[in-house]
């Protein structure tokens, strides 16, 4: 028996690391959640959880009806079908299924409850504000970064009215239509009063910068973001490259904002699945390398959707200190890949990365995505600290707290150059021993 294994010789160290990971506050730097003042945009409750596009993709593997027939069903009917196929007739083994179990269990509900209407009644009793606070407390999340699009009609209606912001919800300015579909987006900017023509001449690029400045101010955006297809290249003669060079990157330098590149998503691989129809492709990371090298005055956040990109992404982060990599995004947000990717990052980058973002689309998602991530990352960190201890370097609890906070928001704050944890939150490393 190897008494050097954590469960024996390093029992105290193992428990200390698990406690620090369990307790750490979290900045959730990319989600699709919204400030509670944005009403119906913030999804929550059992039906939204069950029609989450991750579960729809898995449910469609059992549901034989034509896709269009499914889409014509009411949301409650869609949820009933998913519940039947993935939780009653099959054990809920997938990560997204287990997520529903974790949420129900954390909220004190019985995950083996067969009666969906009873669960529905339970959620409907909650006041949204109280439910948000409860979910954030259960998840240990101190700040939620939204994905805010000035091209989304539903969202525009709220920005037009304005409201007293909930400081727990920070904004990020999403630019996919501007960079990836300029031909159809130019008229939208023109309608909003920007003097843009189809040609990306200097006047148009200046007007795009005015658009970016105004939306950065309206949203109080903390970073700018775009998702990119696997075949995105830079440099190139594309509209995206011209708009990046002539407007977005100068804007980010002027406003001291990082640009987040989310690489390797192939949209609408199966359009019939709607939001569940996007796929993954290995991205050409030379685009990221060239952007980091050509624009040393810009800071880049980056995450890659393909497992095959992860090692190259780590090595790029070693080469460019204006690059900060984050998260196990979407199809890599599974225990086996979070474990593999996090260990790779710790071994190549130390603490200078952000381990995870939830990508939550439904409020309760933050409960499962962060509980599962904390479990997986704690196991990896125990091994790493045991390795250090075995070489004579045993950490104090405060050192572990400091390190863990780096992975869950501290490194991101350093990269942003600002403390973003709300003042009301406890100082991330001032916990009781
Ligand atoms: O482009 C993105 O931000 C992705 O996260 C998509 O929204 C995707 O549908 C998703 O929710 N992934 O988790
Ligand atoms: Zn997302």
Short mmCIF file of C-alpha atoms and ligand atoms in Angstrom, two decimals:
data_model
loop_
_atom_site.label_atom_id
_atom_site.label_comp_id
_atom_site.label_asym_id
_atom_site.label_seq_id
_atom_site.Cartn_x
_atom_site.Cartn_y
_atom_site.Cartn_z
CA UNK A 1 0.00 0.00 0.00
CA UNK A 2 1.46 3.40 -0.98
CA UNK A 3 1.24 5.35 2.28
CA UNK A 4 2.44 8.41 0.35
CA UNK A 5 -0.98 8.66 -1.30
CA UNK A 6 -3.03 11.76 -0.28
CA UNK A 7 -5.62 9.68 1.52
CA UNK A 8 -2.93 8.57 3.97
CA UNK A 9 0.20 10.69 4.50
CA UNK A 10 -1.24 13.97 3.27
CA UNK A 11 -4.74 13.69 4.73
CA UNK A 12 -4.56 17.10 6.44
CA UNK A 13 -3.22 18.76 3.28
CA UNK A 14 -5.94 17.16 1.18
CA UNK A 15 -8.67 18.45 3.51
CA UNK A 16 -7.13 21.95 3.59
CA UNK A 17 -7.07 22.18 -0.20
CA UNK A 18 -10.62 20.87 -0.51
CA UNK A 19 -11.80 23.44 2.04
CA UNK A 20 -10.09 26.35 0.25
CA UNK A 21 -11.61 25.29 -3.09
CA UNK A 22 -15.02 24.78 -1.52
CA UNK A 23 -14.93 28.23 0.14
CA UNK A 24 -13.39 30.37 -2.57
CA UNK A 25 -15.53 33.19 -3.94
CA UNK A 26 -15.95 33.01 -7.69
CA UNK A 27 -16.11 35.55 -10.51
CA UNK A 28 -18.14 33.88 -13.23
CA UNK A 29 -16.59 35.69 -16.19
CA UNK A 30 -18.87 34.43 -18.97
CA UNK A 31 -22.57 33.58 -18.72
CA UNK A 32 -25.84 34.17 -20.57
CA UNK A 33 -27.58 35.33 -17.43
CA UNK A 34 -28.99 38.81 -17.01
CA UNK A 35 -29.45 41.51 -14.39
CA UNK A 36 -32.80 40.73 -12.68
CA UNK A 37 -34.10 44.09 -13.97
CA UNK A 38 -33.94 42.58 -17.47
CA UNK A 39 -37.03 40.54 -16.65
CA UNK A 40 -37.80 37.58 -18.89
CA UNK A 41 -34.27 37.58 -20.32
CA UNK A 42 -33.09 35.94 -17.10
CA UNK A 43 -34.22 32.33 -17.43
CA UNK A 44 -34.88 30.22 -14.31
CA UNK A 45 -37.00 27.28 -13.05
CA UNK A 46 -37.42 23.58 -13.85
CA UNK A 47 -38.83 23.95 -17.37
CA UNK A 48 -35.99 26.24 -18.49
CA UNK A 49 -33.53 23.81 -16.94
CA UNK A 50 -35.02 20.87 -18.86
CA UNK A 51 -35.22 22.61 -22.25
CA UNK A 52 -31.58 23.78 -21.94
CA UNK A 53 -30.06 23.17 -25.35
CA UNK A 54 -27.50 20.77 -23.92
CA UNK A 55 -30.39 18.49 -22.81
CA UNK A 56 -32.32 19.00 -26.03
CA UNK A 57 -29.37 17.70 -28.05
CA UNK A 58 -29.21 14.63 -25.80
CA UNK A 59 -33.01 14.23 -25.74
CA UNK A 60 -33.27 14.32 -29.53
CA UNK A 61 -31.16 11.18 -29.61
CA UNK A 62 -34.18 9.34 -28.17
CA UNK A 63 -37.11 11.47 -29.36
CA UNK A 64 -38.11 10.35 -32.85
CA UNK A 65 -40.76 12.98 -33.71
CA UNK A 66 -39.87 15.47 -36.49
CA UNK A 67 -37.91 18.40 -35.06
CA UNK A 68 -40.58 20.88 -36.20
CA UNK A 69 -43.26 18.97 -34.27
CA UNK A 70 -41.13 19.26 -31.13
CA UNK A 71 -40.61 22.99 -31.61
CA UNK A 72 -44.39 23.47 -31.90
CA UNK A 73 -44.92 21.98 -28.42
CA UNK A 74 -45.35 24.30 -25.44
CA UNK A 75 -42.21 24.67 -23.27
CA UNK A 76 -43.84 22.60 -20.51
CA UNK A 77 -44.56 19.81 -23.02
CA UNK A 78 -40.99 19.90 -24.30
CA UNK A 79 -39.75 19.71 -20.69
CA UNK A 80 -42.03 16.73 -19.97
CA UNK A 81 -40.56 14.86 -22.97
CA UNK A 82 -36.97 15.55 -21.90
CA UNK A 83 -37.77 14.56 -18.30
CA UNK A 84 -39.33 11.28 -19.52
CA UNK A 85 -36.51 10.36 -21.92
CA UNK A 86 -33.45 11.44 -19.94
CA UNK A 87 -34.52 11.11 -16.29
CA UNK A 88 -37.23 8.43 -16.20
CA UNK A 89 -36.55 6.02 -19.05
CA UNK A 90 -32.75 6.44 -18.86
CA UNK A 91 -30.51 7.17 -15.87
CA UNK A 92 -29.37 10.84 -15.96
CA UNK A 93 -25.68 10.04 -16.40
CA UNK A 94 -24.55 12.86 -18.73
CA UNK A 95 -22.95 16.02 -17.26
CA UNK A 96 -25.95 18.18 -18.20
CA UNK A 97 -28.38 15.60 -16.75
CA UNK A 98 -26.34 15.22 -13.55
CA UNK A 99 -26.43 19.01 -13.38
CA UNK A 100 -30.20 18.97 -12.94
CA UNK A 101 -29.83 16.41 -10.14
CA UNK A 102 -27.21 18.58 -8.41
CA UNK A 103 -29.43 21.65 -8.67
CA UNK A 104 -32.51 19.88 -7.27
CA UNK A 105 -30.50 18.22 -4.51
CA UNK A 106 -28.81 21.53 -3.56
CA UNK A 107 -32.20 23.23 -3.39
CA UNK A 108 -33.45 20.53 -1.00
CA UNK A 109 -35.63 18.78 -3.59
CA UNK A 110 -35.81 15.07 -4.38
CA UNK A 111 -34.08 14.43 -7.75
CA UNK A 112 -35.99 11.13 -8.01
CA UNK A 113 -39.27 13.03 -7.80
CA UNK A 114 -41.29 11.77 -10.78
CA UNK A 115 -43.91 14.49 -10.47
CA UNK A 116 -42.76 17.38 -12.68
CA UNK A 117 -45.80 19.57 -11.88
CA UNK A 118 -44.90 19.34 -8.18
CA UNK A 119 -41.36 20.53 -8.96
CA UNK A 120 -42.80 23.27 -11.19
CA UNK A 121 -45.01 24.50 -8.33
CA UNK A 122 -42.01 24.64 -6.00
CA UNK A 123 -40.03 26.88 -8.36
CA UNK A 124 -43.02 29.09 -9.09
CA UNK A 125 -43.30 30.06 -5.41
CA UNK A 126 -39.95 31.89 -5.52
CA UNK A 127 -39.49 35.64 -5.86
CA UNK A 128 -36.82 36.09 -8.58
CA UNK A 129 -34.61 38.40 -6.48
CA UNK A 130 -34.61 36.01 -3.52
CA UNK A 131 -33.97 33.06 -5.82
CA UNK A 132 -31.02 34.83 -7.46
CA UNK A 133 -29.44 35.51 -4.08
CA UNK A 134 -30.04 31.92 -2.96
CA UNK A 135 -28.54 30.45 -6.15
CA UNK A 136 -25.48 32.72 -5.99
CA UNK A 137 -24.94 31.81 -2.33
CA UNK A 138 -25.27 28.07 -3.07
CA UNK A 139 -22.83 28.46 -5.98
CA UNK A 140 -20.41 30.72 -4.08
CA UNK A 141 -20.50 33.16 -7.00
CA UNK A 142 -19.87 36.82 -6.15
CA UNK A 143 -20.16 38.33 -9.60
CA UNK A 144 -21.79 37.23 -12.84
CA UNK A 145 -20.56 38.56 -16.21
CA UNK A 146 -23.36 38.79 -18.72
CA UNK A 147 -23.16 38.50 -22.52
CA UNK A 148 -24.63 41.75 -23.79
CA UNK A 149 -25.46 42.26 -27.44
CA UNK A 150 -26.33 45.67 -28.94
CA UNK A 151 -27.79 43.65 -31.83
CA UNK A 152 -30.39 41.77 -29.78
CA UNK A 153 -33.80 43.45 -30.07
CA UNK A 154 -35.09 42.06 -26.75
CA UNK A 155 -32.01 43.33 -24.91
CA UNK A 156 -32.03 46.72 -26.69
CA UNK A 157 -35.46 47.44 -25.23
CA UNK A 158 -34.00 47.26 -21.70
CA UNK A 159 -30.89 49.33 -22.48
CA UNK A 160 -33.14 51.98 -24.04
CA UNK A 161 -35.00 52.38 -20.73
CA UNK A 162 -31.95 52.01 -18.50
CA UNK A 163 -32.18 50.91 -14.86
CA UNK A 164 -30.32 50.93 -11.54
CA UNK A 165 -27.81 48.13 -12.16
CA UNK A 166 -27.40 45.19 -9.78
CA UNK A 167 -23.64 45.36 -9.06
CA UNK A 168 -23.49 41.55 -8.97
CA UNK A 169 -24.11 41.54 -12.73
CA UNK A 170 -21.31 42.97 -14.90
CA UNK A 171 -21.55 43.61 -18.62
CA UNK A 172 -19.48 42.29 -21.53
CA UNK A 173 -19.98 43.72 -25.02
CA UNK A 174 -20.63 40.92 -27.55
CA UNK A 175 -19.79 41.71 -31.17
CA UNK A 176 -20.39 38.56 -33.26
CA UNK A 177 -22.74 40.20 -35.84
CA UNK A 178 -20.38 43.17 -36.28
CA UNK A 179 -17.32 41.05 -36.97
CA UNK A 180 -18.84 37.98 -38.61
CA UNK A 181 -21.75 39.40 -40.58
CA UNK A 182 -20.83 42.97 -41.50
CA UNK A 183 -22.92 42.86 -44.68
CA UNK A 184 -26.16 42.43 -42.70
CA UNK A 185 -25.03 44.42 -39.65
CA UNK A 186 -24.06 47.64 -41.40
CA UNK A 187 -27.73 48.53 -42.07
CA UNK A 188 -28.54 47.96 -38.36
CA UNK A 189 -25.83 50.47 -37.37
CA UNK A 190 -27.13 52.89 -39.99
CA UNK A 191 -30.63 52.54 -38.48
CA UNK A 192 -29.13 53.35 -35.04
CA UNK A 193 -27.76 56.60 -36.54
CA UNK A 194 -24.19 55.66 -37.36
CA UNK A 195 -22.94 56.94 -40.70
CA UNK A 196 -21.64 53.61 -41.97
CA UNK A 197 -21.57 52.39 -45.56
CA UNK A 198 -20.88 48.84 -46.73
CA UNK A 199 -17.26 49.68 -47.58
CA UNK A 200 -14.93 49.64 -44.58
CA UNK A 201 -13.44 53.03 -45.36
CA UNK A 202 -11.95 55.29 -42.66
CA UNK A 203 -15.22 57.14 -42.07
CA UNK A 204 -17.08 53.88 -41.51
CA UNK A 205 -14.37 52.57 -39.16
CA UNK A 206 -14.57 55.82 -37.17
CA UNK A 207 -18.35 55.40 -36.90
CA UNK A 208 -17.92 51.81 -35.74
CA UNK A 209 -15.58 53.12 -33.03
CA UNK A 210 -18.25 55.65 -32.02
CA UNK A 211 -20.73 52.76 -31.82
CA UNK A 212 -18.30 50.76 -29.65
CA UNK A 213 -17.61 53.72 -27.39
CA UNK A 214 -21.27 54.50 -26.87
CA UNK A 215 -22.21 50.90 -26.09
CA UNK A 216 -19.22 50.47 -23.81
CA UNK A 217 -20.50 53.46 -21.84
CA UNK A 218 -24.16 52.42 -21.89
CA UNK A 219 -23.37 48.90 -20.68
CA UNK A 220 -20.33 49.82 -18.53
CA UNK A 221 -18.70 46.87 -20.30
CA UNK A 222 -15.69 45.24 -18.59
CA UNK A 223 -14.49 43.52 -21.75
CA UNK A 224 -15.38 43.07 -25.41
CA UNK A 225 -16.04 39.59 -26.81
CA UNK A 226 -16.61 37.60 -29.99
CA UNK A 227 -16.94 33.91 -30.82
CA UNK A 228 -15.05 32.78 -33.92
CA UNK A 229 -15.42 29.85 -36.35
CA UNK A 230 -12.68 27.24 -36.71
CA UNK A 231 -11.60 28.73 -40.06
CA UNK A 232 -11.07 32.26 -38.71
CA UNK A 233 -7.63 33.43 -39.78
CA UNK A 234 -5.59 36.54 -39.06
CA UNK A 235 -4.16 38.40 -40.87
CA UNK A 236 -6.68 38.15 -43.71
CA UNK A 237 -8.54 40.27 -46.23
CA UNK A 238 -11.81 39.64 -44.39
CA UNK A 239 -14.24 42.25 -43.06
CA UNK A 240 -13.54 40.83 -39.58
CA UNK A 241 -9.83 41.55 -39.87
CA UNK A 242 -10.45 45.09 -41.15
CA UNK A 243 -12.94 45.86 -38.37
CA UNK A 244 -10.63 44.35 -35.74
CA UNK A 245 -7.63 46.39 -36.93
CA UNK A 246 -9.48 49.59 -37.72
CA UNK A 247 -12.02 49.77 -34.92
CA UNK A 248 -12.25 47.07 -32.26
CA UNK A 249 -8.57 46.81 -31.23
CA UNK A 250 -7.99 50.60 -31.20
CA UNK A 251 -11.20 50.93 -29.15
CA UNK A 252 -10.01 48.32 -26.65
CA UNK A 253 -6.64 50.10 -26.31
CA UNK A 254 -8.31 53.49 -25.89
CA UNK A 255 -10.76 52.17 -23.26
CA UNK A 256 -8.29 49.76 -21.63
CA UNK A 257 -10.54 46.75 -22.26
CA UNK A 258 -9.48 43.18 -23.02
CA UNK A 259 -10.87 41.48 -26.14
CA UNK A 260 -12.17 37.96 -25.49
CA UNK A 261 -11.83 35.53 -28.40
CA UNK A 262 -13.92 32.35 -28.10
CA UNK A 263 -12.54 30.13 -30.81
CA UNK A 264 -13.62 27.04 -32.68
CA UNK A 265 -17.39 27.17 -32.75
CA UNK A 266 -19.06 25.94 -35.93
CA UNK A 267 -22.54 27.47 -35.92
CA UNK A 268 -25.63 25.61 -37.15
CA UNK A 269 -24.05 22.25 -37.95
CA UNK A 270 -27.60 20.95 -37.68
CA UNK A 271 -29.89 24.02 -38.01
CA UNK A 272 -32.99 21.92 -37.18
CA UNK A 273 -31.71 21.73 -33.58
CA UNK A 274 -31.72 25.55 -33.37
CA UNK A 275 -29.53 26.67 -30.38
CA UNK A 276 -28.57 23.01 -29.84
CA UNK A 277 -27.30 22.76 -33.41
CA UNK A 278 -23.85 24.33 -33.04
CA UNK A 279 -20.75 22.18 -33.29
CA UNK A 280 -17.01 22.34 -32.72
CA UNK A 281 -13.94 22.48 -34.94
CA UNK A 282 -10.22 22.72 -34.28
CA UNK A 283 -9.40 26.42 -34.55
CA UNK A 284 -6.40 27.85 -36.39
CA UNK A 285 -4.68 29.35 -33.32
CA UNK A 286 -2.08 31.07 -35.49
CA UNK A 287 -4.73 33.81 -35.72
CA UNK A 288 -4.50 34.29 -31.96
CA UNK A 289 -0.70 34.12 -32.06
CA UNK A 290 -0.58 36.82 -34.77
CA UNK A 291 -3.05 39.08 -32.94
CA UNK A 292 -1.10 38.82 -29.65
CA UNK A 293 2.18 39.45 -31.48
CA UNK A 294 0.95 42.26 -33.76
CA UNK A 295 -0.97 44.13 -31.02
CA UNK A 296 1.20 44.10 -27.86
CA UNK A 297 -0.77 47.10 -26.59
CA UNK A 298 -3.96 45.02 -26.56
CA UNK A 299 -4.91 42.39 -24.01
CA UNK A 300 -6.63 39.19 -25.16
CA UNK A 301 -8.79 36.77 -23.22
CA UNK A 302 -9.15 33.46 -25.04
CA UNK A 303 -10.88 30.12 -24.73
CA UNK A 304 -11.05 27.29 -27.28
CA UNK A 305 -13.94 24.94 -27.82
CA UNK A 306 -11.94 22.02 -29.21
CA UNK A 307 -10.06 19.64 -26.90
CA UNK A 308 -7.41 19.45 -29.63
CA UNK A 309 -6.62 23.17 -29.26
CA UNK A 310 -5.95 23.13 -25.52
CA UNK A 311 -2.24 22.35 -25.42
CA UNK A 312 -1.37 24.85 -28.17
CA UNK A 313 -3.47 27.48 -26.35
CA UNK A 314 -1.48 26.86 -23.16
CA UNK A 315 1.82 27.25 -24.99
CA UNK A 316 0.62 30.49 -26.61
CA UNK A 317 -0.18 31.86 -23.14
CA UNK A 318 3.41 31.08 -22.14
CA UNK A 319 4.63 33.17 -25.07
CA UNK A 320 2.37 36.22 -24.70
CA UNK A 321 1.72 37.96 -21.38
CA UNK A 322 -1.03 39.97 -23.13
CA UNK A 323 -2.95 36.68 -23.44
CA UNK A 324 -5.04 35.28 -20.57
CA UNK A 325 -6.76 31.96 -21.19
CA UNK A 326 -9.99 31.01 -19.45
CA UNK A 327 -12.55 28.33 -18.93
CA UNK A 328 -13.38 24.86 -20.11
CA UNK A 329 -15.95 26.08 -22.57
CA UNK A 330 -19.23 24.29 -23.50
CA UNK A 331 -18.28 20.84 -24.92
CA UNK A 332 -15.12 20.80 -22.74
CA UNK A 333 -17.13 21.56 -19.59
CA UNK A 334 -17.13 17.94 -18.45
CA UNK A 335 -15.28 16.47 -15.44
CA UNK A 336 -12.89 14.39 -17.53
CA UNK A 337 -11.88 17.35 -19.75
CA UNK A 338 -11.83 19.95 -16.95
CA UNK A 339 -9.44 17.62 -15.12
CA UNK A 340 -7.20 17.13 -18.17
CA UNK A 341 -7.18 20.80 -19.19
CA UNK A 342 -6.70 22.20 -15.67
CA UNK A 343 -3.79 19.88 -14.90
CA UNK A 344 -2.20 20.86 -18.24
CA UNK A 345 -2.65 24.57 -17.44
CA UNK A 346 -1.27 24.27 -13.88
CA UNK A 347 1.74 22.38 -15.21
CA UNK A 348 2.43 24.92 -18.00
CA UNK A 349 1.11 28.23 -16.63
CA UNK A 350 1.14 27.99 -12.85
CA UNK A 351 -1.74 30.13 -11.51
CA UNK A 352 -1.96 32.68 -14.35
CA UNK A 353 -5.22 31.59 -15.94
CA UNK A 354 -8.93 31.53 -15.10
CA UNK A 355 -9.91 27.92 -14.55
CA UNK A 356 -13.57 28.10 -15.45
CA UNK A 357 -16.63 30.08 -16.44
CA UNK A 358 -20.09 28.57 -16.18
CA UNK A 359 -21.62 29.73 -19.47
CA UNK A 360 -24.86 29.43 -17.51
CA UNK A 361 -28.01 30.09 -19.54
CA UNK A 362 -30.46 29.33 -16.74
CA UNK A 363 -29.92 30.89 -13.31
CA UNK A 364 -29.78 27.57 -11.43
CA UNK A 365 -26.97 26.38 -13.73
CA UNK A 366 -24.43 28.27 -11.61
CA UNK A 367 -25.20 25.82 -8.77
CA UNK A 368 -24.26 22.67 -10.68
CA UNK A 369 -21.58 24.07 -12.95
CA UNK A 370 -19.60 25.47 -10.06
CA UNK A 371 -20.18 22.57 -7.65
CA UNK A 372 -18.99 20.10 -10.28
CA UNK A 373 -16.03 22.30 -11.27
CA UNK A 374 -14.94 22.78 -7.64
CA UNK A 375 -14.95 18.98 -7.14
CA UNK A 376 -12.85 18.36 -10.25
CA UNK A 377 -10.38 21.17 -9.66
CA UNK A 378 -9.95 20.28 -5.98
CA UNK A 379 -8.83 16.78 -6.96
CA UNK A 380 -6.26 18.15 -9.41
CA UNK A 381 -4.98 20.70 -6.88
CA UNK A 382 -4.61 18.07 -4.13
CA UNK A 383 -2.28 16.12 -6.41
CA UNK A 384 -0.29 19.23 -7.28
CA UNK A 385 0.13 20.34 -3.66
CA UNK A 386 1.05 16.78 -2.63
CA UNK A 387 3.70 16.82 -5.36
CA UNK A 388 5.04 20.11 -3.93
CA UNK A 389 4.85 18.83 -0.34
CA UNK A 390 6.65 15.64 -1.26
CA UNK A 391 9.51 17.88 -2.39
CA UNK A 392 9.52 19.66 0.97
CA UNK A 393 7.29 22.65 0.11
CA UNK A 394 4.09 22.33 2.16
CA UNK A 395 1.62 25.26 1.79
CA UNK A 396 -0.16 27.19 4.55
CA UNK A 397 -3.94 27.50 4.35
CA UNK A 398 -3.56 31.18 3.38
CA UNK A 399 -1.21 30.26 0.54
CA UNK A 400 -3.73 27.75 -0.77
CA UNK A 401 -6.55 30.31 -0.44
CA UNK A 402 -4.45 32.84 -2.37
CA UNK A 403 -3.67 30.33 -5.12
CA UNK A 404 -7.24 29.10 -5.49
CA UNK A 405 -8.58 32.67 -5.70
CA UNK A 406 -6.20 33.23 -8.62
CA UNK A 407 -7.94 30.44 -10.56
CA UNK A 408 -11.48 31.57 -9.65
CA UNK A 409 -11.20 35.29 -10.39
CA UNK A 410 -8.04 36.79 -8.95
CA UNK A 411 -5.91 36.27 -12.07
CA UNK A 412 -8.74 37.70 -14.17
CA UNK A 413 -8.90 40.82 -11.96
CA UNK A 414 -5.13 41.23 -12.25
CA UNK A 415 -5.38 40.88 -16.04
CA UNK A 416 -8.18 43.47 -16.11
CA UNK A 417 -6.08 45.68 -13.83
CA UNK A 418 -9.01 46.25 -11.51
CA UNK A 419 -10.64 44.72 -8.42
CA UNK A 420 -14.12 43.71 -9.53
CA UNK A 421 -15.35 41.66 -6.59
CA UNK A 422 -18.14 43.81 -5.11
CA UNK A 423 -16.94 45.77 -2.06
CA UNK A 424 -19.56 43.95 0.03
CA UNK A 425 -17.92 40.62 -0.67
CA UNK A 426 -15.38 39.34 1.85
CA UNK A 427 -11.79 39.91 0.83
CA UNK A 428 -11.12 36.70 -1.12
CA UNK A 429 -8.17 35.67 1.05
CA UNK A 430 -9.33 37.00 4.43
CA UNK A 431 -11.18 33.87 5.43
CA UNK A 432 -11.08 32.45 8.94
CA UNK A 433 -8.33 29.85 9.38
O1 LIG B 1 -21.16 31.61 -28.05
C1 LIG B 1 -21.27 31.38 -26.84
O2 LIG B 1 -21.13 32.26 -25.94
C2 LIG B 1 -21.61 29.96 -26.44
O3 LIG B 1 -21.41 29.81 -25.04
C3 LIG B 1 -23.05 29.67 -26.82
O4 LIG B 1 -23.89 30.64 -26.20
C4 LIG B 1 -23.54 28.26 -26.50
O5 LIG B 1 -24.85 28.12 -27.00
C5 LIG B 1 -23.54 27.95 -25.04
O6 LIG B 1 -24.45 28.30 -24.32
N1 LIG B 1 -22.54 27.21 -24.59
O7 LIG B 1 -22.47 26.82 -23.27
ZN1 LIG B 2 -21.44 31.47 -23.97
#
